[in-house]
Amino acid sequence: MFKKISKYWWCQILGWAMYLLINLFFNFTLIKGNLNAVMVNLLVFSICGVVSTHIFRTLINRRRSWGSASLEKQALLFFIMVVSTGVVLYVSYNWTLSYVIGYGQKGQGFVRNIILGGLLSAFAISSIWWFIYFIWHYIDRNRTSYLDHLKLEATVKELELKTIKAQMNPHFIFNALNSIRALVDENPQRARTAITELSNILRSSMSTEKSETVSLENELNIVKDYLALEHIRFEERLRVQYEIDPDTLELQVPPMMLQTLVENAIKHGISRVISGGTVYIASRVKGMEHEITIENTGQLEEPQVNGHGLGLQSTRQRLSLLYGNRATFEIHNKDAKTVEARVVMPLV
């Protein structure tokens, strides 16, 4: 039964009950007034308070746009509600005491009580009630607005991540098919092997499509399939070295990120060097960060130094969306013969 009572009515009941108890305590401990008279007056005042505030609360809620009004209009509305509620509260209180219960004076005495009595007290009570009501709605609107903003931000990030993935996967497939096409006439058997390798890569890629992160171990399996495919094309010109800390295999990374960086190293590095070169892949933990390094033979040339290719842009965007400014990505010429790409991600 209590679960069906709204927050508003809980606040009404508890608020006016607290007012009643505080005044009873004050009257019985300090003023030592008549028990019956005090009880009747406070009970009638509290009931009139509930009725009057509820009436004007119902009226104000009929205009649902009041919460989005300007500060000046809300201040004017607050003043009107305080005065109106205060007047109705005290008039109904005195009328109930004088004409219903028989307390107080009737006729001119009733009017005099209204004018000279506790009208200011009624204004004070209604001011407190409406102040709490306005503040409550202000905080509730801000909280709702903040939650809506977070939901919108999460939706935008999800859409951006999916868009980046959609851009990246066709980019990879296009490069892989070019590699296979180069083998079709030259060596059909190797071309069939390359198609098998590509099938394995696509199968692994599709299994991670719905994930925003995957384990490094899964990502390495894709990279190894990709490198096996490229090794058919480059043969002895492509050499690969790994330095993988076993403790990092279960750490999460953006899907296809490592494969994209390795693909970039081969396309812009190894393929441009006549004698070929080495791709070095390392993964280690440094403090509270996971560092992945890809080094390859070759050199970055302007304007490639800043890494504006599609694959590199997708890497930066995904790291930013997933980790904000806590992750970094940089690519530069390590020395006269080597390019280094380094990704640093937080562990938590």
CSV table of C-alpha atoms in Angstrom, one decimal:
chain,number,residue,atom,x,y,z
A,1,MET,CA,0.0,0.0,0.0
A,2,PHE,CA,2.8,2.4,1.0
A,3,LYS,CA,4.5,1.8,-2.4
A,4,LYS,CA,1.5,3.4,-4.2
A,5,ILE,CA,2.0,6.7,-2.3
A,6,SER,CA,3.9,9.2,-4.5
A,7,LYS,CA,7.0,11.1,-3.4
A,8,TYR,CA,4.9,14.3,-3.4
A,9,TRP,CA,2.4,13.0,-0.8
A,10,TRP,CA,5.2,11.5,1.3
A,11,CYS,CA,6.8,14.9,1.4
A,12,GLN,CA,3.4,16.6,2.2
A,13,ILE,CA,2.7,14.1,5.0
A,14,LEU,CA,6.1,14.1,6.6
A,15,GLY,CA,6.6,17.8,6.2
A,16,TRP,CA,3.4,18.9,7.9
A,17,ALA,CA,3.8,16.2,10.5
A,18,MET,CA,7.2,17.6,11.3
A,19,TYR,CA,5.8,21.1,11.6
A,20,LEU,CA,3.0,19.8,13.9
A,21,LEU,CA,5.5,17.9,16.2
A,22,ILE,CA,8.0,20.9,16.4
A,23,ASN,CA,5.2,23.3,17.4
A,24,LEU,CA,3.8,20.8,19.9
A,25,PHE,CA,7.2,20.5,21.5
A,26,PHE,CA,7.7,24.2,21.5
A,27,ASN,CA,4.2,24.9,23.1
A,28,PHE,CA,4.4,22.2,25.7
A,29,THR,CA,8.0,22.8,26.9
A,30,LEU,CA,8.2,26.6,26.7
A,31,ILE,CA,4.8,28.2,26.6
A,32,LYS,CA,2.9,25.6,28.7
A,33,GLY,CA,-0.3,26.3,26.8
A,34,ASN,CA,-3.7,24.6,27.0
A,35,LEU,CA,-3.3,21.1,25.6
A,36,ASN,CA,-6.6,20.8,23.8
A,37,ALA,CA,-6.5,24.3,22.3
A,38,VAL,CA,-3.0,23.9,21.0
A,39,MET,CA,-3.7,20.5,19.5
A,40,VAL,CA,-6.9,21.7,17.8
A,41,ASN,CA,-5.2,24.9,16.4
A,42,LEU,CA,-2.1,23.1,15.1
A,43,LEU,CA,-4.1,20.2,13.6
A,44,VAL,CA,-6.5,22.6,11.8
A,45,PHE,CA,-3.6,24.7,10.6
A,46,SER,CA,-1.7,21.7,9.2
A,47,ILE,CA,-4.8,20.3,7.4
A,48,CYS,CA,-5.5,23.8,5.9
A,49,GLY,CA,-1.8,23.9,4.9
A,50,VAL,CA,-2.0,20.6,3.1
A,51,VAL,CA,-5.2,21.6,1.3
A,52,SER,CA,-4.1,25.1,0.3
A,53,THR,CA,-0.7,24.0,-1.0
A,54,HIS,CA,-2.1,21.1,-2.9
A,55,ILE,CA,-4.7,23.3,-4.6
A,56,PHE,CA,-2.1,25.8,-5.8
A,57,ARG,CA,0.3,23.0,-6.7
A,58,THR,CA,-2.4,21.5,-8.9
A,59,LEU,CA,-3.0,24.9,-10.6
A,60,ILE,CA,0.7,25.5,-11.3
A,61,ASN,CA,1.2,22.0,-12.7
A,62,ARG,CA,-1.5,22.6,-15.3
A,63,ARG,CA,1.0,24.9,-16.9
A,64,ARG,CA,3.7,22.4,-17.5
A,65,SER,CA,6.1,24.8,-19.2
A,66,TRP,CA,6.6,26.9,-16.0
A,67,GLY,CA,9.8,25.1,-15.2
A,68,SER,CA,11.4,26.2,-18.5
A,69,ALA,CA,10.3,29.9,-18.0
A,70,SER,CA,12.8,32.7,-17.5
A,71,LEU,CA,14.2,33.4,-14.1
A,72,GLU,CA,12.2,36.7,-13.8
A,73,LYS,CA,8.9,34.8,-14.6
A,74,GLN,CA,9.7,32.1,-12.1
A,75,ALA,CA,10.4,34.7,-9.4
A,76,LEU,CA,7.1,36.4,-10.2
A,77,LEU,CA,5.3,33.0,-10.1
A,78,PHE,CA,6.9,32.2,-6.8
A,79,PHE,CA,5.7,35.5,-5.3
A,80,ILE,CA,2.2,34.9,-6.5
A,81,MET,CA,2.1,31.4,-5.2
A,82,VAL,CA,3.4,32.5,-1.8
A,83,VAL,CA,0.9,35.3,-1.4
A,84,SER,CA,-2.1,33.3,-2.7
A,85,THR,CA,-1.3,30.2,-0.6
A,86,GLY,CA,-0.6,32.3,2.5
A,87,VAL,CA,-3.9,34.1,2.2
A,88,VAL,CA,-6.0,31.0,1.5
A,89,LEU,CA,-4.2,29.1,4.3
A,90,TYR,CA,-4.9,31.7,6.9
A,91,VAL,CA,-8.4,32.5,5.8
A,92,SER,CA,-9.4,28.9,5.7
A,93,TYR,CA,-7.7,28.3,9.1
A,94,ASN,CA,-9.6,31.1,10.9
A,95,TRP,CA,-12.8,30.3,9.2
A,96,THR,CA,-12.6,26.7,10.3
A,97,LEU,CA,-11.8,27.6,13.8
A,98,SER,CA,-14.5,30.3,14.1
A,99,TYR,CA,-17.4,28.8,12.1
A,100,VAL,CA,-16.8,25.1,12.1
A,101,ILE,CA,-15.2,24.3,15.4
A,102,GLY,CA,-16.4,27.4,17.3
A,103,TYR,CA,-13.1,28.7,18.5
A,104,GLY,CA,-12.3,32.4,18.2
A,105,GLN,CA,-14.6,35.3,17.4
A,106,LYS,CA,-17.2,35.5,14.6
A,107,GLY,CA,-18.3,38.6,12.6
A,108,GLN,CA,-16.0,41.5,13.1
A,109,GLY,CA,-13.8,39.5,15.3
A,110,PHE,CA,-13.2,37.0,12.5
A,111,VAL,CA,-12.2,39.8,10.1
A,112,ARG,CA,-9.9,41.4,12.8
A,113,ASN,CA,-8.3,38.0,13.3
A,114,ILE,CA,-7.5,37.7,9.6
A,115,ILE,CA,-6.0,41.2,9.3
A,116,LEU,CA,-4.2,41.5,12.7
A,117,GLY,CA,-3.6,37.8,13.4
A,118,GLY,CA,-0.8,35.5,12.1
A,119,LEU,CA,-1.1,36.3,8.4
A,120,LEU,CA,2.7,36.9,8.3
A,121,SER,CA,3.2,33.5,9.8
A,122,ALA,CA,1.1,31.9,7.0
A,123,PHE,CA,3.2,33.8,4.5
A,124,ALA,CA,6.4,32.5,6.1
A,125,ILE,CA,5.1,28.9,6.1
A,126,SER,CA,4.0,29.1,2.4
A,127,SER,CA,7.3,30.8,1.5
A,128,ILE,CA,9.2,27.8,2.9
A,129,TRP,CA,6.9,25.3,1.2
A,130,TRP,CA,7.2,26.9,-2.2
A,131,PHE,CA,10.9,27.5,-1.9
A,132,ILE,CA,11.4,23.8,-1.2
A,133,TYR,CA,9.0,22.9,-4.1
A,134,PHE,CA,10.8,25.2,-6.6
A,135,ILE,CA,14.3,24.0,-5.5
A,136,TRP,CA,13.2,20.4,-5.8
A,137,HIS,CA,12.0,20.8,-9.4
A,138,TYR,CA,15.1,22.8,-10.3
A,139,ILE,CA,17.4,19.9,-9.0
A,140,ASP,CA,15.1,17.3,-10.7
A,141,ARG,CA,15.2,19.1,-14.0
A,142,ASN,CA,19.0,19.5,-13.9
A,143,ARG,CA,19.4,15.8,-13.0
A,144,THR,CA,17.1,14.7,-15.8
A,145,SER,CA,18.8,17.0,-18.2
A,146,TYR,CA,22.2,15.6,-17.2
A,147,LEU,CA,21.0,12.0,-17.6
A,148,ASP,CA,19.6,12.8,-21.0
A,149,HIS,CA,22.9,14.5,-22.0
A,150,LEU,CA,24.8,11.4,-20.9
A,151,LYS,CA,22.5,9.1,-22.8
A,152,LEU,CA,22.8,11.3,-25.9
A,153,GLU,CA,26.6,11.4,-25.5
A,154,ALA,CA,26.7,7.6,-25.2
A,155,THR,CA,24.5,7.1,-28.2
A,156,VAL,CA,26.7,9.5,-30.3
A,157,LYS,CA,29.9,7.6,-29.2
A,158,GLU,CA,28.3,4.3,-30.1
A,159,LEU,CA,27.3,5.6,-33.5
A,160,GLU,CA,30.8,7.1,-34.0
A,161,LEU,CA,32.5,3.8,-33.1
A,162,LYS,CA,30.3,1.8,-35.4
A,163,THR,CA,30.9,4.4,-38.2
A,164,ILE,CA,34.7,4.1,-37.7
A,165,LYS,CA,34.5,0.3,-37.8
A,166,ALA,CA,32.4,0.4,-41.0
A,167,GLN,CA,35.1,2.7,-42.6
A,168,MET,CA,38.0,0.6,-41.4
A,169,ASN,CA,36.9,-2.9,-42.4
A,170,PRO,CA,36.3,-2.2,-46.1
A,171,HIS,CA,39.7,-0.4,-46.1
A,172,PHE,CA,41.4,-3.6,-44.8
A,173,ILE,CA,39.5,-5.9,-47.2
A,174,PHE,CA,40.4,-3.8,-50.1
A,175,ASN,CA,44.2,-4.0,-49.3
A,176,ALA,CA,44.0,-7.7,-48.6
A,177,LEU,CA,42.2,-8.4,-51.9
A,178,ASN,CA,44.9,-6.4,-53.7
A,179,SER,CA,47.5,-8.7,-52.2
A,180,ILE,CA,45.6,-11.8,-53.3
A,181,ARG,CA,45.0,-10.4,-56.8
A,182,ALA,CA,48.8,-10.1,-57.2
A,183,LEU,CA,49.1,-13.8,-56.6
A,184,VAL,CA,46.3,-15.2,-58.8
A,185,ASP,CA,48.3,-15.4,-62.1
A,186,GLU,CA,51.7,-15.7,-60.5
A,187,ASN,CA,51.0,-18.6,-58.2
A,188,PRO,CA,47.4,-20.0,-58.0
A,189,GLN,CA,48.3,-22.4,-55.1
A,190,ARG,CA,49.5,-19.6,-53.0
A,191,ALA,CA,46.5,-17.5,-54.0
A,192,ARG,CA,44.2,-20.2,-52.6
A,193,THR,CA,46.2,-20.3,-49.4
A,194,ALA,CA,45.9,-16.5,-49.2
A,195,ILE,CA,42.1,-16.8,-49.6
A,196,THR,CA,42.0,-19.2,-46.7
A,197,GLU,CA,44.0,-16.8,-44.6
A,198,LEU,CA,41.7,-13.9,-45.5
A,199,SER,CA,38.7,-16.1,-44.6
A,200,ASN,CA,40.1,-16.7,-41.2
A,201,ILE,CA,40.7,-12.9,-40.7
A,202,LEU,CA,37.2,-12.0,-41.8
A,203,ARG,CA,35.7,-14.7,-39.5
A,204,SER,CA,37.6,-13.2,-36.6
A,205,SER,CA,36.7,-9.7,-37.6
A,206,MET,CA,33.0,-10.5,-37.7
A,207,SER,CA,33.1,-12.2,-34.3
A,208,THR,CA,34.3,-8.9,-32.7
A,209,GLU,CA,31.9,-6.6,-34.6
A,210,LYS,CA,29.5,-6.1,-31.7
A,211,SER,CA,32.4,-5.5,-29.2
A,212,GLU,CA,33.9,-2.2,-28.4
A,213,THR,CA,37.0,-3.9,-27.0
A,214,VAL,CA,38.6,-7.4,-27.3
A,215,SER,CA,41.4,-9.2,-25.6
A,216,LEU,CA,44.9,-8.6,-26.9
A,217,GLU,CA,45.2,-12.3,-27.5
A,218,ASN,CA,42.3,-12.3,-29.9
A,219,GLU,CA,43.7,-9.3,-31.7
A,220,LEU,CA,47.1,-11.0,-32.0
A,221,ASN,CA,45.5,-14.0,-33.7
A,222,ILE,CA,44.0,-11.7,-36.3
A,223,VAL,CA,47.4,-10.0,-36.8
A,224,LYS,CA,49.1,-13.3,-37.2
A,225,ASP,CA,46.6,-14.4,-39.9
A,226,TYR,CA,47.1,-11.1,-41.6
A,227,LEU,CA,50.9,-11.4,-41.5
A,228,ALA,CA,50.7,-15.0,-42.8
A,229,LEU,CA,48.7,-13.7,-45.7
A,230,GLU,CA,51.2,-10.9,-46.4
A,231,HIS,CA,54.2,-13.2,-46.0
A,232,ILE,CA,52.9,-15.1,-49.1
A,233,ARG,CA,53.2,-11.9,-51.0
A,234,PHE,CA,56.5,-10.6,-49.6
A,235,GLU,CA,58.2,-13.9,-48.8
A,236,GLU,CA,61.7,-13.4,-47.3
A,237,ARG,CA,61.3,-9.6,-47.6
A,238,LEU,CA,59.0,-9.6,-44.5
A,239,ARG,CA,60.3,-10.5,-41.1
A,240,VAL,CA,58.3,-10.4,-38.0
A,241,GLN,CA,59.4,-10.2,-34.3
A,242,TYR,CA,57.2,-10.4,-31.2
A,243,GLU,CA,57.8,-9.3,-27.7
A,244,ILE,CA,54.6,-9.9,-25.9
A,245,ASP,CA,54.3,-9.9,-22.1
A,246,PRO,CA,52.0,-12.8,-21.2
A,247,ASP,CA,50.3,-10.7,-18.6
A,248,THR,CA,49.0,-8.4,-21.3
A,249,LEU,CA,47.2,-11.1,-23.3
A,250,GLU,CA,43.9,-10.7,-21.4
A,251,LEU,CA,44.0,-6.9,-21.5
A,252,GLN,CA,41.3,-5.2,-23.6
A,253,VAL,CA,42.1,-3.2,-26.7
A,254,PRO,CA,40.0,-1.7,-29.5
A,255,PRO,CA,39.1,-4.4,-32.1
A,256,MET,CA,41.2,-4.4,-35.3
A,257,MET,CA,43.4,-1.6,-33.9
A,258,LEU,CA,46.6,-3.6,-33.8
A,259,GLN,CA,45.9,-5.1,-37.2
A,260,THR,CA,45.4,-1.6,-38.6
A,261,LEU,CA,48.7,-0.4,-37.3
A,262,VAL,CA,50.5,-3.5,-38.6
A,263,GLU,CA,48.8,-3.1,-42.0
A,264,ASN,CA,50.0,0.5,-42.1
A,265,ALA,CA,53.6,-0.6,-41.2
A,266,ILE,CA,53.6,-3.0,-44.2
A,267,LYS,CA,51.9,-0.7,-46.7
A,268,HIS,CA,53.9,2.4,-46.0
A,269,GLY,CA,57.1,0.8,-44.7
A,270,ILE,CA,58.0,-2.7,-45.8
A,271,SER,CA,56.4,-2.5,-49.3
A,272,ARG,CA,58.5,0.7,-50.1
A,273,VAL,CA,61.8,-0.8,-49.2
A,274,ILE,CA,63.4,-3.0,-52.0
A,275,SER,CA,65.1,-5.3,-49.6
A,276,GLY,CA,62.1,-5.5,-47.3
A,277,GLY,CA,62.4,-5.2,-43.5
A,278,THR,CA,61.2,-6.2,-40.1
A,279,VAL,CA,57.9,-5.6,-38.2
A,280,TYR,CA,58.4,-5.6,-34.5
A,281,ILE,CA,55.4,-5.9,-32.2
A,282,ALA,CA,55.7,-5.4,-28.5
A,283,SER,CA,53.1,-5.3,-25.6
A,284,ARG,CA,54.0,-4.5,-22.0
A,285,VAL,CA,52.7,-3.0,-18.8
A,286,LYS,CA,54.3,0.2,-17.5
A,287,GLY,CA,52.9,1.2,-14.2
A,288,MET,CA,49.1,1.6,-14.6
A,289,GLU,CA,49.3,1.7,-18.4
A,290,HIS,CA,49.3,-0.8,-21.2
A,291,GLU,CA,51.8,0.1,-23.9
A,292,ILE,CA,51.7,-1.4,-27.4
A,293,THR,CA,54.6,-0.7,-29.8
A,294,ILE,CA,54.9,-1.4,-33.5
A,295,GLU,CA,58.2,-0.7,-35.2
A,296,ASN,CA,58.9,-1.2,-38.9
A,297,THR,CA,61.6,-0.6,-41.4
A,298,GLY,CA,61.0,2.5,-43.4
A,299,GLN,CA,60.6,6.3,-43.0
A,300,LEU,CA,57.6,8.6,-42.6
A,301,GLU,CA,57.6,11.4,-45.1
A,302,GLU,CA,55.8,14.8,-44.9
A,303,PRO,CA,52.8,15.1,-44.6
A,304,GLN,CA,52.7,11.5,-43.2
A,305,VAL,CA,54.6,12.4,-40.1
A,306,ASN,CA,51.4,13.4,-38.3
A,307,GLY,CA,49.6,10.2,-39.4
A,308,HIS,CA,46.5,11.4,-41.2
A,309,GLY,CA,45.7,8.2,-43.0
A,310,LEU,CA,42.3,6.6,-42.6
A,311,GLY,CA,43.6,3.7,-40.4
A,312,LEU,CA,45.6,6.1,-38.2
A,313,GLN,CA,42.7,8.5,-37.8
A,314,SER,CA,40.4,5.6,-36.8
A,315,THR,CA,42.9,4.6,-34.2
A,316,ARG,CA,43.0,8.1,-32.7
A,317,GLN,CA,39.3,8.4,-32.8
A,318,ARG,CA,38.5,5.1,-31.2
A,319,LEU,CA,41.1,5.7,-28.4
A,320,SER,CA,39.6,9.1,-27.8
A,321,LEU,CA,36.0,7.8,-27.7
A,322,LEU,CA,36.8,4.8,-25.4
A,323,TYR,CA,39.4,6.4,-23.0
A,324,GLY,CA,39.2,10.2,-23.5
A,325,ASN,CA,42.5,11.9,-22.9
A,326,ARG,CA,43.8,9.0,-20.8
A,327,ALA,CA,45.0,7.2,-23.9
A,328,THR,CA,47.7,8.4,-26.3
A,329,PHE,CA,48.8,7.4,-29.8
A,330,GLU,CA,51.8,8.7,-31.7
A,331,ILE,CA,53.8,7.7,-34.7
A,332,HIS,CA,57.2,9.0,-35.7
A,333,ASN,CA,60.6,8.2,-37.2
A,334,LYS,CA,62.5,6.5,-34.4
A,335,ASP,CA,65.8,6.7,-36.3
A,336,ALA,CA,67.0,7.0,-39.9
A,337,LYS,CA,65.7,3.5,-40.7
A,338,THR,CA,62.8,2.8,-38.4
A,339,VAL,CA,59.3,4.1,-37.8
A,340,GLU,CA,57.7,3.6,-34.4
A,341,ALA,CA,53.9,3.7,-33.6
A,342,ARG,CA,53.1,3.7,-29.9
A,343,VAL,CA,49.7,3.3,-28.2
A,344,VAL,CA,49.3,3.8,-24.4
A,345,MET,CA,46.0,2.9,-22.7
A,346,PRO,CA,45.0,3.0,-19.1
A,347,LEU,CA,44.6,-0.2,-17.2
A,348,VAL,CA,41.5,1.0,-15.3
